[in-house]
PDB file of C-alpha atoms in Angstrom:
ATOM      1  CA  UNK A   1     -91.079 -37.951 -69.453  1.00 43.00           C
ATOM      2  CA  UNK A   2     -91.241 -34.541 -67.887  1.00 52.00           C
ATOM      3  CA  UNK A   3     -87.983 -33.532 -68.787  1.00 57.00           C
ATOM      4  CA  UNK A   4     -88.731 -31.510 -71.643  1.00 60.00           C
ATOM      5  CA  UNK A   5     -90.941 -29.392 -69.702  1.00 66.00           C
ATOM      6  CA  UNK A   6     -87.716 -29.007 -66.577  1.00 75.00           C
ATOM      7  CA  UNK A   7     -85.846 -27.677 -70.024  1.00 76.00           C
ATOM      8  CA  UNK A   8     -88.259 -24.706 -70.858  1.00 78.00           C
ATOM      9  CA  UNK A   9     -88.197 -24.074 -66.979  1.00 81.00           C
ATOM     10  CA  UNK A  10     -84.058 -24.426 -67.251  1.00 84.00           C
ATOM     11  CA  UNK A  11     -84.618 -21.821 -70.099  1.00 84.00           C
ATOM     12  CA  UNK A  12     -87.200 -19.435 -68.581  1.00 83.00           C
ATOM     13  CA  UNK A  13     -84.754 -19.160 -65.359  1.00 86.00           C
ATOM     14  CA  UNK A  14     -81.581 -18.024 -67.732  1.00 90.00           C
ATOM     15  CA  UNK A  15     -83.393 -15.862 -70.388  1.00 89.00           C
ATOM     16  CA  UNK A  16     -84.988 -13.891 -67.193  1.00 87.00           C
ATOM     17  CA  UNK A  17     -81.508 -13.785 -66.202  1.00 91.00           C
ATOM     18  CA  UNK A  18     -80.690 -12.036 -69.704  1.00 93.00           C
ATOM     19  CA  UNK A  19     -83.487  -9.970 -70.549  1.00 91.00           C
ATOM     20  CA  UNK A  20     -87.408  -8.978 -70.484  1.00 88.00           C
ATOM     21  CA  UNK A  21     -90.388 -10.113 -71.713  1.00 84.00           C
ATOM     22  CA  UNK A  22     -92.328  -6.855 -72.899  1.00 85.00           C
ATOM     23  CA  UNK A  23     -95.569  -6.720 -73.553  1.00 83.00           C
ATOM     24  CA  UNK A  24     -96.826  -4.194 -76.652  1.00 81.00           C
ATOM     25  CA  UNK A  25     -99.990  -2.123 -76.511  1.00 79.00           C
ATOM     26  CA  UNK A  26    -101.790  -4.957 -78.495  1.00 79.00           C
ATOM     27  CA  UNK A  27    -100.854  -7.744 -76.290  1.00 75.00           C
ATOM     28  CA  UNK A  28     -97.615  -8.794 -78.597  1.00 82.00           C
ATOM     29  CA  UNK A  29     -94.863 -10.251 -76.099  1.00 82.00           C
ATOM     30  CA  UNK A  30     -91.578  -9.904 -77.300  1.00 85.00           C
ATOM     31  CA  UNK A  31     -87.849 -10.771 -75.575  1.00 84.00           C
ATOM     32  CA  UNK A  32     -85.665  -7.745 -74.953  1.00 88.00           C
ATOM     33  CA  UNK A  33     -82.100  -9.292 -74.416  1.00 90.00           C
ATOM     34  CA  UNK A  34     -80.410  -6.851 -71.574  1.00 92.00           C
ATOM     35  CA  UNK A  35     -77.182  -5.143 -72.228  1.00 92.00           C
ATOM     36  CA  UNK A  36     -73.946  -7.519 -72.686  1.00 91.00           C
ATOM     37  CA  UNK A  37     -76.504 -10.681 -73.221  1.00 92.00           C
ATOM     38  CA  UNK A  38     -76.802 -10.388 -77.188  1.00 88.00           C
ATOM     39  CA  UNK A  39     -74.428 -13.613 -77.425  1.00 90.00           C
ATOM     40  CA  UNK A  40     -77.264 -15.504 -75.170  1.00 89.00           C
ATOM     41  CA  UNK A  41     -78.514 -18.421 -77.450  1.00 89.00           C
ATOM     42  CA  UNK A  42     -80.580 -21.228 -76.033  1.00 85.00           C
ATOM     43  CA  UNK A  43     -81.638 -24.080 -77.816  1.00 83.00           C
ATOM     44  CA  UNK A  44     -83.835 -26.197 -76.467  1.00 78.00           C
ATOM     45  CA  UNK A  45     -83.536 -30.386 -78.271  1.00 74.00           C
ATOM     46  CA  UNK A  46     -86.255 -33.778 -77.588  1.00 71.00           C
ATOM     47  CA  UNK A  47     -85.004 -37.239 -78.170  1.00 71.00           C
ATOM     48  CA  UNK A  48     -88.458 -37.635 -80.097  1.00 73.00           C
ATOM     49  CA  UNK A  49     -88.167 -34.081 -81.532  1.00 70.00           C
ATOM     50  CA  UNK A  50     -91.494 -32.936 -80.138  1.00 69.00           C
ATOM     51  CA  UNK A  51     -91.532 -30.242 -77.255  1.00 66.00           C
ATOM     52  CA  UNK A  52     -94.323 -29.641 -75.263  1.00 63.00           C
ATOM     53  CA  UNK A  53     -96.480 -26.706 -76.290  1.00 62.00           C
ATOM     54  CA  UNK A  54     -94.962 -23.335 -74.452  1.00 59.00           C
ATOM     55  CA  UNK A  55     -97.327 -20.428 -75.060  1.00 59.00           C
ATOM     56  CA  UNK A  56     -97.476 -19.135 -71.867  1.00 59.00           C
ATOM     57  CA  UNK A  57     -95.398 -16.778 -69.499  1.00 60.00           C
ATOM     58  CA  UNK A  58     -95.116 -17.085 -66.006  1.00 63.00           C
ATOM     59  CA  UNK A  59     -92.951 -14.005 -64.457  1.00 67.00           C
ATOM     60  CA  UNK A  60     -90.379 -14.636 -61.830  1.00 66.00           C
ATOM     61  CA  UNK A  61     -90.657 -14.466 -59.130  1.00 72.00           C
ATOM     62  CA  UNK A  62     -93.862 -14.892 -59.511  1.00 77.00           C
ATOM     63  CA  UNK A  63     -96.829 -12.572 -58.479  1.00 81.00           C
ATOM     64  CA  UNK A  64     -98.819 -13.235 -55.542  1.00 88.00           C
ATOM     65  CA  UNK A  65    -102.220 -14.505 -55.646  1.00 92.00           C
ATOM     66  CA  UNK A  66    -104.730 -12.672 -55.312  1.00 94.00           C
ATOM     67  CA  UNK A  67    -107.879 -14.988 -54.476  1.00 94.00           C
ATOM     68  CA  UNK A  68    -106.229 -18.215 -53.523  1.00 94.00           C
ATOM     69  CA  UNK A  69    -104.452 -16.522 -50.720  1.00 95.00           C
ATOM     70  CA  UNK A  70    -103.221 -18.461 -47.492  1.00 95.00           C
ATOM     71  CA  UNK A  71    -105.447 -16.512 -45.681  1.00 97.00           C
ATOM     72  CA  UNK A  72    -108.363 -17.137 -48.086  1.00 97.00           C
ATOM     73  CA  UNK A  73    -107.467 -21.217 -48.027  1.00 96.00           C
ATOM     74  CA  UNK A  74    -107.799 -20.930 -43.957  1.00 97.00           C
ATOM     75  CA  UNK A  75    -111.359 -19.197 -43.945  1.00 97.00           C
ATOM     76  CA  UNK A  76    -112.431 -21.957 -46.050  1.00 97.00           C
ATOM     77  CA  UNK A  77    -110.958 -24.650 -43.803  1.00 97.00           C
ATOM     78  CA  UNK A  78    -112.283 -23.002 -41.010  1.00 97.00           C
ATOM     79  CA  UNK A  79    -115.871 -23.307 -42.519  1.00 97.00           C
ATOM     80  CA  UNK A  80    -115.440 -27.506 -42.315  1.00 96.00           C
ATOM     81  CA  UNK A  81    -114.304 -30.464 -44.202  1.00 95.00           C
ATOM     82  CA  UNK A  82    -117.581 -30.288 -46.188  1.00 96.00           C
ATOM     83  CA  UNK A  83    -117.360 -29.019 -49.168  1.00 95.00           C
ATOM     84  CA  UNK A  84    -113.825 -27.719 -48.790  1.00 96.00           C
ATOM     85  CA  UNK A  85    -112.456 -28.833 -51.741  1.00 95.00           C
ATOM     86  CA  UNK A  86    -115.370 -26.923 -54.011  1.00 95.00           C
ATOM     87  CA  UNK A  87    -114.681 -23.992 -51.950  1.00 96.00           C
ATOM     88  CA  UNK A  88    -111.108 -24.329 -52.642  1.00 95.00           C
ATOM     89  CA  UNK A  89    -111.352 -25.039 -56.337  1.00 93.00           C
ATOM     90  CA  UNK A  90    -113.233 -22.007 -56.833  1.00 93.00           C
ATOM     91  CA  UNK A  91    -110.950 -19.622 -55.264  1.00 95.00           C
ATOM     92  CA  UNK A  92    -108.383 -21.705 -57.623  1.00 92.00           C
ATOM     93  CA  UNK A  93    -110.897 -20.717 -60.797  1.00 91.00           C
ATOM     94  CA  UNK A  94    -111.417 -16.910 -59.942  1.00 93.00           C
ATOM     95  CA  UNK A  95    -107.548 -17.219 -59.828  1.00 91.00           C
ATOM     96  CA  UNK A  96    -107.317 -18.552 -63.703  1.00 89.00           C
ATOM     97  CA  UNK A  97    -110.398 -16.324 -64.314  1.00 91.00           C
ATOM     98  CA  UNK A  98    -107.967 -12.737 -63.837  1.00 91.00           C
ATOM     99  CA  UNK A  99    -104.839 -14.328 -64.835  1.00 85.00           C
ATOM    100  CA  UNK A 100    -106.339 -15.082 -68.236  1.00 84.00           C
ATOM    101  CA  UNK A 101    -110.056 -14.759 -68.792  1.00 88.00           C
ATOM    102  CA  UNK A 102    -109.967 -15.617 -72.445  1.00 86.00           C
ATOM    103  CA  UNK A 103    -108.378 -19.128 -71.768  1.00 82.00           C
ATOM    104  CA  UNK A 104    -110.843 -19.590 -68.761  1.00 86.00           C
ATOM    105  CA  UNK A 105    -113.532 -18.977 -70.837  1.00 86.00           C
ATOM    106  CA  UNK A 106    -112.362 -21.359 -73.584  1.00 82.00           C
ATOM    107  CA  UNK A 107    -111.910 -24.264 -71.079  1.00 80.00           C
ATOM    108  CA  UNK A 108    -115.144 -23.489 -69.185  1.00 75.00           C
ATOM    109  CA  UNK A 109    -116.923 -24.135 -72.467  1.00 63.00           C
ATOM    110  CA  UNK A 110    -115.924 -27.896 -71.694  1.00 54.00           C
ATOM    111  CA  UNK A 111    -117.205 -28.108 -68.487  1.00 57.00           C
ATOM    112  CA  UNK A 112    -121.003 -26.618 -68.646  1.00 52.00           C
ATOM    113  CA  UNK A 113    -123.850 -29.214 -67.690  1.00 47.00           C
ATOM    114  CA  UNK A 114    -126.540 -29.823 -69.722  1.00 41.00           C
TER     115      UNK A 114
END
């Protein structure tokens, strides 16, 4: 278990290696293979012949946060043990929140009380 998931990281490191992942005026993403990479071919294979779902991108390196900081974690620990982990979790969620609001939206509708 797991290891499909190492192989699209395996394949994420050498394609960024080989290319970039450009994003078009209406939010198409498409790989543009660098100069003297066109013979790159990956292909990724699953003893059961499933892979795990990969619709995502994650640039490397990757960007820095921008709510869940260091320095935001230790102004919340410095507030006390209560309620830290709330505190936490929503600097986490503002996080998702600008990273993708359409997905945080979509898995908020989950989580509402009634």
């Amino acid at each position: 278990m797991g290891t499909s998931l190492s192989a699209i990281d395996a394949a994420m490191a050498v394609v960024s290696q080989h290319g970039d992942f450009v994003e078009d005026a209406d939010d198409t993403v498409a790989f543009a293979l660098l100069p003297g990479s066109a013979d790159l071919r990956i292909t990724l294979m699953s003893r059961t012949g499933i892979l795990p779902e990969a619709n995502f991108y994650c640039p490397i390196p990757y960007e820095p946060l921008v709510c869940a900081t260091a320095h935001a974690v230790a102004a919340e620990m410095a507030q006390g043990s209560a309620g830290l982990l709330d505190r936490c979790f929503h600097l986490f969620a503002k996080e998702i929140v600008l990273a993708d609001s359409w997905w945080a939206a979509m898995i908020a509708r989950g989580t509402q009380r009634r």
